[in-house]
Coordinates of C-alpha atoms in Angstrom, one line a residue:
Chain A
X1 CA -7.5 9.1 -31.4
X2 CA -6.8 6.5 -28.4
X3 CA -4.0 5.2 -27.8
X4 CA -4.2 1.4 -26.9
X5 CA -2.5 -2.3 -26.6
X6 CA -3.2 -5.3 -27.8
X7 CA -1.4 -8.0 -25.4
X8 CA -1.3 -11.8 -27.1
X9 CA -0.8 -14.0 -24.5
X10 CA -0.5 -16.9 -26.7
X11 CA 2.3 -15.3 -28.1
X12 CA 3.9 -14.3 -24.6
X13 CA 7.5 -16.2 -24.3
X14 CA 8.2 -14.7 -20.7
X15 CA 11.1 -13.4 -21.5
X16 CA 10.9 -10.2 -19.3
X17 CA 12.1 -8.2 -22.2
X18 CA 9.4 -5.6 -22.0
X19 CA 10.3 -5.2 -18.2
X20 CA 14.1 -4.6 -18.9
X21 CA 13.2 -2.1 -21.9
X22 CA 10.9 -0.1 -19.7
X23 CA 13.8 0.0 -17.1
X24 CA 16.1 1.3 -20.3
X25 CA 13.9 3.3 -21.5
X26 CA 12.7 5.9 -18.3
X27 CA 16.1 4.7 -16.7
X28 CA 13.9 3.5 -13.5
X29 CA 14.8 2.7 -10.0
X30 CA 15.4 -0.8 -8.8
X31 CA 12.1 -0.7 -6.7
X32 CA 9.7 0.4 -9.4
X33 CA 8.4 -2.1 -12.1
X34 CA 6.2 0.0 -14.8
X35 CA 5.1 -2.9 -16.7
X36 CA 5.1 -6.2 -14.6
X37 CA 4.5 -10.1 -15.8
X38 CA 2.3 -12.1 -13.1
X39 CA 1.8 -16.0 -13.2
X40 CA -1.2 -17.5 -12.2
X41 CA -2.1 -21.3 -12.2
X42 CA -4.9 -22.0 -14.6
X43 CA -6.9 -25.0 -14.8
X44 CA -8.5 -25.9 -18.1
X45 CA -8.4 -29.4 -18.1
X46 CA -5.3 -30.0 -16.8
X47 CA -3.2 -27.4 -14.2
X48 CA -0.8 -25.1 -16.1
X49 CA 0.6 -21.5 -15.6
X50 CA 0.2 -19.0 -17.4
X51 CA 1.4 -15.2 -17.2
X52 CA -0.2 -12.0 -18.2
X53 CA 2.1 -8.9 -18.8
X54 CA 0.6 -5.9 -17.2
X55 CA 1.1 -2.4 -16.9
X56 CA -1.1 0.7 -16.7
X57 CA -4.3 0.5 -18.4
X58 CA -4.7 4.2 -19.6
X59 CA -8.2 3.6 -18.4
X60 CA -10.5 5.9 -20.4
X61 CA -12.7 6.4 -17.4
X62 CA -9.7 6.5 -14.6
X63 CA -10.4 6.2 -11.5
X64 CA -6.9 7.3 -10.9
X65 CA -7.6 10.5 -12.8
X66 CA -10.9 11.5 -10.6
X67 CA -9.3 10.5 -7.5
X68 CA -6.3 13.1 -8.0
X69 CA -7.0 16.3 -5.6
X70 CA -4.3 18.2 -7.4
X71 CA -4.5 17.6 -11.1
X72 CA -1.4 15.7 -11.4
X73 CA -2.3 12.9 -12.9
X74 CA -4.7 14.1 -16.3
X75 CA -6.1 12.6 -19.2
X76 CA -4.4 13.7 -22.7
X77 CA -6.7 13.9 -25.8
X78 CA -4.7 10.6 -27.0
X79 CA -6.7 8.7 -23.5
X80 CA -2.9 8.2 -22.5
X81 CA -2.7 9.3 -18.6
X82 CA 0.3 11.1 -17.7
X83 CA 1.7 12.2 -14.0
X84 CA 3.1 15.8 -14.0
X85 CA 5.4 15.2 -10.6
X86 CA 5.9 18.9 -10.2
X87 CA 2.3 19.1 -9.4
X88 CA 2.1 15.4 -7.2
X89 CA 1.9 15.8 -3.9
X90 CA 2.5 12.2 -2.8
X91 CA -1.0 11.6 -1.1
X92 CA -1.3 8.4 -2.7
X93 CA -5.2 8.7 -3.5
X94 CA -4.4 7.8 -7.1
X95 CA -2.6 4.2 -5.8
X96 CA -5.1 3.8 -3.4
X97 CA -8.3 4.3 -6.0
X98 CA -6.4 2.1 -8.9
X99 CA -8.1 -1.3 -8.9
X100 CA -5.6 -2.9 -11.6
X101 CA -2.8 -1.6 -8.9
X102 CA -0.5 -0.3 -11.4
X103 CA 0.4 2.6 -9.9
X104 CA 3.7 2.9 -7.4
X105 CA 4.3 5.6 -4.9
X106 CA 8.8 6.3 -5.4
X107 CA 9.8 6.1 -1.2
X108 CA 13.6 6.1 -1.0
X109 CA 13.3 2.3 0.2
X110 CA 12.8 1.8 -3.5
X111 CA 15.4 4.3 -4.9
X112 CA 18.6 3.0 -3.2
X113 CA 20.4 2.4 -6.3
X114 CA 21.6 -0.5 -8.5
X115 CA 24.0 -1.1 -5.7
X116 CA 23.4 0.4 -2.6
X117 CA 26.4 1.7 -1.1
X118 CA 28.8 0.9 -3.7
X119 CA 28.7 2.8 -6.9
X120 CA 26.5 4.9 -8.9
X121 CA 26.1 3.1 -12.2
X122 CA 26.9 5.2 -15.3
X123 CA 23.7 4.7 -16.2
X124 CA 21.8 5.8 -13.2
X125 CA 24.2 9.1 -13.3
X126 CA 22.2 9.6 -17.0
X127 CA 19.3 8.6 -15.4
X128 CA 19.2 11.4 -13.1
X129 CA 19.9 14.3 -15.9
X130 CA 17.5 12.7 -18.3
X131 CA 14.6 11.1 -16.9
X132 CA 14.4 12.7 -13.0
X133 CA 12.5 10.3 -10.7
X134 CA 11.4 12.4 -8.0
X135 CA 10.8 10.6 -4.2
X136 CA 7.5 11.2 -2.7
X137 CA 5.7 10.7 -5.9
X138 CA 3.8 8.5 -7.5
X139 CA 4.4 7.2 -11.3
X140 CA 3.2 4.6 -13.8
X141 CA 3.4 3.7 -17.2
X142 CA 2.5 6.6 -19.8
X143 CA 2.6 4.1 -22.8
X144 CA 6.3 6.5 -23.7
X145 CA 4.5 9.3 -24.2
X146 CA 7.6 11.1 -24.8
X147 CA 8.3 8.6 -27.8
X148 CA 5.1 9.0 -28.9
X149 CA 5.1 12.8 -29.1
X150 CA 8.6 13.1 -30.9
X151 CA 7.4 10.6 -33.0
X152 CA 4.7 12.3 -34.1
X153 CA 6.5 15.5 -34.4
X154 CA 8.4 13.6 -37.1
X155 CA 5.5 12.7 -38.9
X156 CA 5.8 9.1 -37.7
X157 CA 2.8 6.4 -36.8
X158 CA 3.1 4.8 -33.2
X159 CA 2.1 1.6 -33.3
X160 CA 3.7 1.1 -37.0
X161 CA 7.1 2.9 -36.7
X162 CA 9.4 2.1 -34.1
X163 CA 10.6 5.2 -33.1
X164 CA 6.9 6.5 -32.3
X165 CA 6.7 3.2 -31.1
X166 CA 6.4 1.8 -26.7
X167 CA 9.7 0.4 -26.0
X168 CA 8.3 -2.6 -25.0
X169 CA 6.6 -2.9 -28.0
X170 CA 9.5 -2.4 -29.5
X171 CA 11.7 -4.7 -27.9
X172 CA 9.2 -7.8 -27.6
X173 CA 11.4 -10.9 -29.7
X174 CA 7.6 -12.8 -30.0
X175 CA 5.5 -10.1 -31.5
X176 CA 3.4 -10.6 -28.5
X177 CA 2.7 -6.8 -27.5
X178 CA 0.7 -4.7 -30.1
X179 CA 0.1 -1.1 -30.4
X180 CA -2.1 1.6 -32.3
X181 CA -5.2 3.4 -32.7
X182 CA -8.0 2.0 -30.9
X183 CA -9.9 4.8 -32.9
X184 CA -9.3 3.7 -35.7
X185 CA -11.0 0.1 -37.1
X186 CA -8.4 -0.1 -39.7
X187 CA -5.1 0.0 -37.0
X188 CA -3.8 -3.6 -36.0
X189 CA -4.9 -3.3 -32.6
X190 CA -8.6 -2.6 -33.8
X191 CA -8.6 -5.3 -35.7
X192 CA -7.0 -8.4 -33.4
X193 CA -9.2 -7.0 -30.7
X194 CA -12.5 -7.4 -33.1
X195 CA -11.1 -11.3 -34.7
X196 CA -9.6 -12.9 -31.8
X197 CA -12.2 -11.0 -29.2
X198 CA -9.6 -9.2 -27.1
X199 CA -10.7 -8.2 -23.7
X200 CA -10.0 -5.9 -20.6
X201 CA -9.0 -6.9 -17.3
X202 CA -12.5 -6.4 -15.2
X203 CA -14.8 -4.4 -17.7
X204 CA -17.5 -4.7 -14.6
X205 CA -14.9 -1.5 -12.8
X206 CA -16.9 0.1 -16.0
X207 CA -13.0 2.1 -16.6
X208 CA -12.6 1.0 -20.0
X209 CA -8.9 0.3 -20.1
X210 CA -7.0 0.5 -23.1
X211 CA -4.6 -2.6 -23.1
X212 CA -6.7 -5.5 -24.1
X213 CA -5.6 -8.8 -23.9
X214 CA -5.8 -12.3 -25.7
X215 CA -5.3 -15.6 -23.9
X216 CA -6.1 -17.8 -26.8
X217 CA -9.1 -19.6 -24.6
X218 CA -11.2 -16.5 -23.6
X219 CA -11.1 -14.7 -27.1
X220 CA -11.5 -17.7 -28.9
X221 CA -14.8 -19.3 -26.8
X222 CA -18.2 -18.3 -28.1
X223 CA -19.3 -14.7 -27.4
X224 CA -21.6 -15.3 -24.7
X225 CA -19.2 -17.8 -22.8
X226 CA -16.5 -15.3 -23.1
X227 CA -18.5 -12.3 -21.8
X228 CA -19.5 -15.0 -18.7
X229 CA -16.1 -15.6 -18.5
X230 CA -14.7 -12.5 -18.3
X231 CA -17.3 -11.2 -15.6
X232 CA -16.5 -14.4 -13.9
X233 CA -16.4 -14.0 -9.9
X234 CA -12.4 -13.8 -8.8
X235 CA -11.3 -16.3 -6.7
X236 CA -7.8 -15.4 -5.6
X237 CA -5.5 -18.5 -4.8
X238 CA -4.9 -16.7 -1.9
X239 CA -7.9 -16.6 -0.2
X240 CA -9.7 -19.3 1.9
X241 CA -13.1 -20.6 0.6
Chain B
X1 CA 6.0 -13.1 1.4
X2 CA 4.4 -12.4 -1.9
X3 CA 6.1 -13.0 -4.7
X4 CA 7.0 -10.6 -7.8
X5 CA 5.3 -12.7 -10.2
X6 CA 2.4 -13.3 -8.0
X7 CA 1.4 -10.0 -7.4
X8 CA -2.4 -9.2 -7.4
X9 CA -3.3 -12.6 -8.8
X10 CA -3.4 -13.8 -4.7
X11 CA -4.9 -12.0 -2.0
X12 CA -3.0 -8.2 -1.9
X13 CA -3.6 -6.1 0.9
X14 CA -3.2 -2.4 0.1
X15 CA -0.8 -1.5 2.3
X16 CA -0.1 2.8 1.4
X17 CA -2.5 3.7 3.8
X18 CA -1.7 1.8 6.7
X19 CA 2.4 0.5 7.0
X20 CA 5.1 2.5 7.3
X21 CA 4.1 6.0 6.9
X22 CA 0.6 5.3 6.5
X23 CA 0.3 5.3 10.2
X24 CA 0.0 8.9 10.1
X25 CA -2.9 8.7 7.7
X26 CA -4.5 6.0 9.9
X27 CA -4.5 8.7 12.7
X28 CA -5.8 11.7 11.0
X29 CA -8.8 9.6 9.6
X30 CA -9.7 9.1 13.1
X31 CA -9.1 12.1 14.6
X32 CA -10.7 13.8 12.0
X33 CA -13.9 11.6 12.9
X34 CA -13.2 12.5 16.7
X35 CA -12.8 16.0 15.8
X36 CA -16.1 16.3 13.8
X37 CA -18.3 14.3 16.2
X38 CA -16.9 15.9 19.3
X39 CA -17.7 19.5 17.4
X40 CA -21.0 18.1 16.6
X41 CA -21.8 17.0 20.4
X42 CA -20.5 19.9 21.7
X43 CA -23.0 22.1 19.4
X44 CA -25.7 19.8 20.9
X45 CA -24.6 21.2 24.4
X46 CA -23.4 24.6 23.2
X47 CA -20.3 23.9 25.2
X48 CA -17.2 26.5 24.4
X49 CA -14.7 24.1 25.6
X50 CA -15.6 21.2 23.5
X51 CA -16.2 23.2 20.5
X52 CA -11.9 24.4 21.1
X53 CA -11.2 21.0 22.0
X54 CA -12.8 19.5 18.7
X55 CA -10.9 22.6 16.8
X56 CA -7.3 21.7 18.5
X57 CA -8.1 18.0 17.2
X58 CA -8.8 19.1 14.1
X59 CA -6.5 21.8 13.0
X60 CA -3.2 20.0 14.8
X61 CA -3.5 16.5 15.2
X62 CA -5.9 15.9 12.2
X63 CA -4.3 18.6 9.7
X64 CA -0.9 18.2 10.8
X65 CA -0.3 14.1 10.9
X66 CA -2.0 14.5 7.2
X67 CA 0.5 17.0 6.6
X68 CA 3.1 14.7 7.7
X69 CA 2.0 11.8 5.8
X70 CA 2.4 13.8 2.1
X71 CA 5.5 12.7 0.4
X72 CA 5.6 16.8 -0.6
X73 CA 4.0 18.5 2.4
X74 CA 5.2 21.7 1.1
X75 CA 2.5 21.2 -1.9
X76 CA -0.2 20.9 0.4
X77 CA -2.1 23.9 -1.2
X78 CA -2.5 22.0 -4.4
X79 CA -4.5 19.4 -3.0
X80 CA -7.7 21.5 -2.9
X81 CA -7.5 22.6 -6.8
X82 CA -9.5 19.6 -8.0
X83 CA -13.0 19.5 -5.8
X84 CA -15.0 18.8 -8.6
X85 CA -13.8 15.2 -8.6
X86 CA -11.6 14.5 -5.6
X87 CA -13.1 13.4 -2.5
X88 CA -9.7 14.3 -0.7
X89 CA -9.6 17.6 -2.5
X90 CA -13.2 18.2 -0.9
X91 CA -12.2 16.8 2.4
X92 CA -9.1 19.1 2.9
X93 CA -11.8 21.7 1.9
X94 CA -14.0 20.7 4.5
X95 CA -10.7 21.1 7.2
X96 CA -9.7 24.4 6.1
X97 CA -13.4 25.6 6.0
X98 CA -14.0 24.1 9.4
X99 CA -11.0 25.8 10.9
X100 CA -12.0 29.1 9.6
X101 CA -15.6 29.0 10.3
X102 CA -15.1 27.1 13.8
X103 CA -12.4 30.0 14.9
X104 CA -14.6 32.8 13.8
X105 CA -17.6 31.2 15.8
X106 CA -15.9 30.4 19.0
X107 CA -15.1 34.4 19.2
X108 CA -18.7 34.8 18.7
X109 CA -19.8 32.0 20.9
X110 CA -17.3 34.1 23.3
X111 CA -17.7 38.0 22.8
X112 CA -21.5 37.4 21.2
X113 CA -23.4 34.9 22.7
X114 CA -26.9 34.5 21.4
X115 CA -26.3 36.5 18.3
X116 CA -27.7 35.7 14.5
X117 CA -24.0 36.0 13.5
X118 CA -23.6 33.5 16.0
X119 CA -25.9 31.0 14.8
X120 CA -25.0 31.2 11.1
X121 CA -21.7 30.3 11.9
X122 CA -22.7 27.5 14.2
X123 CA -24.7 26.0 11.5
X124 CA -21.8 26.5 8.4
X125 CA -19.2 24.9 11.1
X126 CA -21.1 22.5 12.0
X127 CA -22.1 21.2 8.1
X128 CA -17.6 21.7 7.9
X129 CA -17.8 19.3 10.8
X130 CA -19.9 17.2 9.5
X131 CA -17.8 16.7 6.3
X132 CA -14.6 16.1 8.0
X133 CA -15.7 13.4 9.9
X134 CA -17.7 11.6 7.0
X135 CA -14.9 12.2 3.8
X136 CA -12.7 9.7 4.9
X137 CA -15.4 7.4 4.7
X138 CA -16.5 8.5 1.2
X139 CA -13.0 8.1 0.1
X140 CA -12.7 4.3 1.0
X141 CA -15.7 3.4 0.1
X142 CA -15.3 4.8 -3.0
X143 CA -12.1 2.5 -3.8
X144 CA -13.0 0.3 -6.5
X145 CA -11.0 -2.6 -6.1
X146 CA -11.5 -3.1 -2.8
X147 CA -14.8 -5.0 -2.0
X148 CA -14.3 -4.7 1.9
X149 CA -14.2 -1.3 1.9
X150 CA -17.5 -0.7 -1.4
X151 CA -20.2 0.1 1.1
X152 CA -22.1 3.1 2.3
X153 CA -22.2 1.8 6.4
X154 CA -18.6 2.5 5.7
X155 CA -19.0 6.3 6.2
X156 CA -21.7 5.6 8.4
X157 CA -19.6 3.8 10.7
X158 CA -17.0 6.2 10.8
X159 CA -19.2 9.0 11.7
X160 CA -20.9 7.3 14.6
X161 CA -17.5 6.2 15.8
X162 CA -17.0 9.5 15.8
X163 CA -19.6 11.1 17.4
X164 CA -19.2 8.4 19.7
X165 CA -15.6 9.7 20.1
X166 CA -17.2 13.3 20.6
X167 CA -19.7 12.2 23.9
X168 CA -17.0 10.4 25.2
X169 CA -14.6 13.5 25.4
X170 CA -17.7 15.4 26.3
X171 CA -17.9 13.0 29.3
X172 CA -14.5 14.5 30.3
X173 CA -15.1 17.9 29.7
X174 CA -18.3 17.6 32.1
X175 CA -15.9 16.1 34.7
X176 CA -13.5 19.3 34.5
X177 CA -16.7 21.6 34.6
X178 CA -17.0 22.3 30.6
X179 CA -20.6 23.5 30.7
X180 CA -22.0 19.9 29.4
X181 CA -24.7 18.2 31.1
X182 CA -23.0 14.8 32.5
X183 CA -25.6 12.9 32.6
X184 CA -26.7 13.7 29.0
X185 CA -23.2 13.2 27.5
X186 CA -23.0 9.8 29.4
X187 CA -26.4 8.9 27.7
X188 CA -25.6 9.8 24.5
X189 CA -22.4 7.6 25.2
X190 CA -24.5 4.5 26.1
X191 CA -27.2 4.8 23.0
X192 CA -23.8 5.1 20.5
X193 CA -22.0 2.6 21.9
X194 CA -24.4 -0.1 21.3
X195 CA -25.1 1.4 17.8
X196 CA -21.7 1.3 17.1
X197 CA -21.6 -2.1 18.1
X198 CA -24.1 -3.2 15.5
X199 CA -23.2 -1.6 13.1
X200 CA -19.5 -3.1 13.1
X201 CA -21.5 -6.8 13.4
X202 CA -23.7 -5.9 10.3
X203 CA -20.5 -4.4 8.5
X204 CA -18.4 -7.3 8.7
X205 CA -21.4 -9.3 8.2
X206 CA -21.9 -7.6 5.0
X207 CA -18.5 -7.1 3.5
X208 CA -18.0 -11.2 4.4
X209 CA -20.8 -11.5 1.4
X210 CA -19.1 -9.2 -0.7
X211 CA -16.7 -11.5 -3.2
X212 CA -14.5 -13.9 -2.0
X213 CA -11.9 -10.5 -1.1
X214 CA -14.2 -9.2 0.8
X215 CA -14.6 -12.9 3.0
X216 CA -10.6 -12.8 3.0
X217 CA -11.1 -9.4 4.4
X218 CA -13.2 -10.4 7.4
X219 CA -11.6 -13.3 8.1
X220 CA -8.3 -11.4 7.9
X221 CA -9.6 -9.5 11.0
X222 CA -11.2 -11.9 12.9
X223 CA -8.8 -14.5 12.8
X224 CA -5.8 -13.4 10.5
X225 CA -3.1 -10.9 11.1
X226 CA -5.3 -8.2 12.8
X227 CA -7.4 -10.7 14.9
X228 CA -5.6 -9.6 17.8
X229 CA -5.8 -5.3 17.6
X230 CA -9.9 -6.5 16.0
X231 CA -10.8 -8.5 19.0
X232 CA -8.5 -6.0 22.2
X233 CA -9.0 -3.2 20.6
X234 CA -12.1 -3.0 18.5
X235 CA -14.0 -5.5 20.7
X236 CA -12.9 -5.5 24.1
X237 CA -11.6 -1.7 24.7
X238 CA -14.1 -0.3 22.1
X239 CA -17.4 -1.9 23.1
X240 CA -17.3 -4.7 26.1
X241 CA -15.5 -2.5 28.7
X242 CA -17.4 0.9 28.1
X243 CA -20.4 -1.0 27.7
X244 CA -20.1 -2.8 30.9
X245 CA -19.3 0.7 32.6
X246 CA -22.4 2.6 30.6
X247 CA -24.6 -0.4 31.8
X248 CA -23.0 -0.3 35.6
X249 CA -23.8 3.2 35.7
X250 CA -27.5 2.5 35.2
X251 CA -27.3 0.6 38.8
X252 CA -25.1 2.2 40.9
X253 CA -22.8 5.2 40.5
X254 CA -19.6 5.3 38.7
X255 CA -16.5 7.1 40.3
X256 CA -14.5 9.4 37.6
X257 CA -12.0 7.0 37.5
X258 CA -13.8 4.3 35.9
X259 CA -15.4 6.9 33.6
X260 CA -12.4 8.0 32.3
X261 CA -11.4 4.8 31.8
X262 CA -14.4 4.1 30.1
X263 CA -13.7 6.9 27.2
X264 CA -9.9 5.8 27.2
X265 CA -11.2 2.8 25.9
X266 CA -13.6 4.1 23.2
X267 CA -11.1 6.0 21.5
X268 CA -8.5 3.5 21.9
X269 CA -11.3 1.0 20.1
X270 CA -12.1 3.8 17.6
X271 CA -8.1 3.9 16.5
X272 CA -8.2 0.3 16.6
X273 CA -11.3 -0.2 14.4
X274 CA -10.0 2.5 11.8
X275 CA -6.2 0.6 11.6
X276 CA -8.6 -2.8 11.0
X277 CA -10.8 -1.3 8.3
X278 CA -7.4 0.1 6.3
X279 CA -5.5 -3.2 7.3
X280 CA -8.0 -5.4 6.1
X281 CA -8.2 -3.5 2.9
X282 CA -7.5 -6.0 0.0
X283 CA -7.8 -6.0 -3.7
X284 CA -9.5 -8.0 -5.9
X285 CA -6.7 -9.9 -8.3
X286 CA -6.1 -8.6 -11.5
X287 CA -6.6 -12.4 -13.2
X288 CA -9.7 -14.7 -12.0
X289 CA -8.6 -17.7 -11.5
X290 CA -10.3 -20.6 -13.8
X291 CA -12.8 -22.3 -12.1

């Protein structure tokens, strides 16, 4: 079993709902952003922007994992990568050695509250009791691993019922964000990735992530184009040619 | 300012390691370097004093700013439970080793001079040495997603700068009497420093081939942001100036003065060239652009 997403950008709406419901969800401080949505101009043809919702890609051959010098951050048997703060020490190997960047370090310039120096929202008092947050730490989306655990205990299938389900998954209104069993070829996820030719964000990091994407141009080119495309060169708009 | 929505699709310097707090880690990666090569140098001289000086580098400055970098110092121990994969679980290993090994053979050095016992511990604190000062090294080069930093010179460098580091000190120990042959240490000083002159040229030369990141990287330093700790520090106070005294004292002969100054300047261009290496750091975007 390996847990996995299927991202359809074609379906994406930008709505930001899967960044509110992961905010809901593990009740998380104003400077941290599990999942994120990025926007990058793309021209094919004619200049457009498009976005890509991102989060941690429970790579399956972390770098995140290996870098870790106190076993923190581990692999389950699921591939889902989980961060046991008791054990962090807040080195910040594990940011430093993730190339997708997914990965944020909780200072107290990002934990000053909904609003600093006024109140304490009733939800950040729950926050505190339910899902602690602990500074000098480092955290990232565990695909709600907790959901998916009490979920299972139930007898329930993540991916197909809601309550074993991501909360962003969940809560996407355009059916854009996928989840299941990239184990299995039967599971939704299997198959959108093998008929629209889902890919991962730089397969040439050889980490074998498990949130694939489809962009409705690169998974629906030719094979060979969109493995040429895929292991294209990055050229960040930032940078001077 | 980068935007939320643009993040990692433009240039994104990593900026854990070097801003804010960070600035602790930038200085225990060099003095762990310094520490190492000075401990190595002073082996080659078999001088007490810069063996303890290499030790105090090591053990406080090194171990303690690393110490006060953790965002849970107090859970410290953990960090050397995973060896098997982490290269900072190894190089903690290789500081605790060091300052065990290096405290038992001073006393020997001290009380036993000449002795087996002595030697074996020479040689298992030196290999410690050796680690500390290459680890950090390891660790960046091993970063992934950062082009500037994906190449073997990269420990390379950071050894010689710290060796370099080490015969500089060892000048200064030879001026107070430390048991280290001057005119050896300065030498050893002049031969490094023009290797570690090179091998910053070739580095950069390199990582500017290395993906358009890695170009933004060098170009970062030379003319960006950093430009002006790259070419005062790393340029002028780490090579020109030392070089100019190493190369004077070839003619004529140099006062203490100017040789102090001299290694003042190398490890002020040592710190500079490790805060431009982690500065220039930068990853590649999550999202190629379409060409």
């Amino acid at each position: 079993m390996r847990w996995g997403m299927v991202i359809d950008l074609t379906k994406c709406v930008r709505c930001y709902a899967c960044v509110a419901a992961c905010r809901v969800e593990h009740f998380l401080p104003m400077g941290v952003t599990w999942p994120r949505l990025v926007a990058l101009e793309t021209d094919h043809g004619s200049p457009e922007v498009s976005t890509y919702s991102v989060r941690c890609n429970q790579c399956q051959d972390a770098p995140c994992v290996e870098a870790c010098p106190t076993g923190a951050t581990r692999q389950r048997e699921d591939g889902i990568i989980v961060v046991d703060q008791d054990k962090c020490v807040g080195c910040r190997y594990c940011v430093i050695a993730c190339p997708y960047q997914n990965r944020t370090f909780l200072s107290k310039d990002k934990d000053k509250g909904f609003f600093p120096g006024r109140i304490q929202t009733d939800f950040e008092k729950a926050g505190k009791e339910l899902y602690k947050h602990q500074l000098g730490t480092t955290e990232k989306c565990n695909f709600c691993a907790e959901r998916i655990d009490a979920g299972m205990a139930k007898g329930l299938k993540p991916g197909v019922d809601r309550e074993a389900t991501p909360a962003c998954v969940n809560t996407c209104p355009a059916r854009a964000l996928n989840f299941g069993d990239l184990d299995d070829p039967e599971s939704e996820v299997s198959k959108l990735i093998k008929t629209r030719k889902g890919f991962q964000l730089h397969p040439e990091y050889s980490t074998d992530p498990s949130v694939f994407f489809i962009d409705g141009r690169i998974g629906q080119i030719d094979e060979t184009a969109a493995t040429e495309e895929s292991r294209r060169e990055a050229v960040p708009a930032g940078t001077e040619s | 300012m980068q935007q939320a929505h643009e993040w990692m699709v433009n240039y994104t310097r990593q900026t854990e390691w070097i801003d804010r707090r960070g600035i602790f880690l930038w200085i225990a990666f060099y003095a762990g370097g310094l520490g190492g090569g000075l401990y190595l140098v002073s082996l080659l001289f078999n001088s007490l004093w810069g063996m303890f000086v290499s030790w105090l580098i090591i053990a406080v400055v090194k171990g303690g700013t690393h110490l006060m970098y953790l965002g849970k110092p107090w859970r410290a121990w953990r960090i050397i439970t995973r060896p098997q994969t982490s290269w900072l679980a190894r190089g903690f290993l290789f500081v605790m080793a060091f300052v065990f090994l290096g405290a038992i053979q001073m006393m020997l050095t001290h009380w036993l001079p000449g002795s087996a016992a002595e030697w074996v511990f020479k040689v298992l604190a030196g290999l410690t040495a050796f680690g500390v000062a290459t680890y950090t090294g390891i660790i960046l080069k091993n970063v992934k997603g950062v082009p500037f930093w994906n190449s073997l010179l990269l420990p390379v460098l950071f050894v010689i700068c710290g060796i370099l580091g080490g015969f500089g000190l060892a000048v200064v120990i030879a001026l107070n009497g430390g048991g280290i042959n001057l005119a050896a240490a300065e030498t050893g000083s002049r031969w490094l420093l023009i290797a570690n002159a090179l091998l910053i040229v070739i580095y950069l030369w390199r990582a500017s081939r290395r993906e358009a990141v890695g170009k933004q990287s060098v170009l970062q330093q030379i003319s960006g942001e950093s430009a002006p700790v790259f070419w005062i520090g790393v340029v002028l106070l780490g090579i020109v100036i030392p070089l100019a005294i190493a190369a004077s004292g070839l003619i004529t002969h140099v006062p203490s003065s100017l040789l102090l100054t001299a290694v003042t300047c190398e490890i002020a261009g040592g710190l500079a060239l490790r805060y431009c290496v982690l500065k220039a750091g930068a990853y590649n975007p999550l999202v190629a652009r379409s060409c």
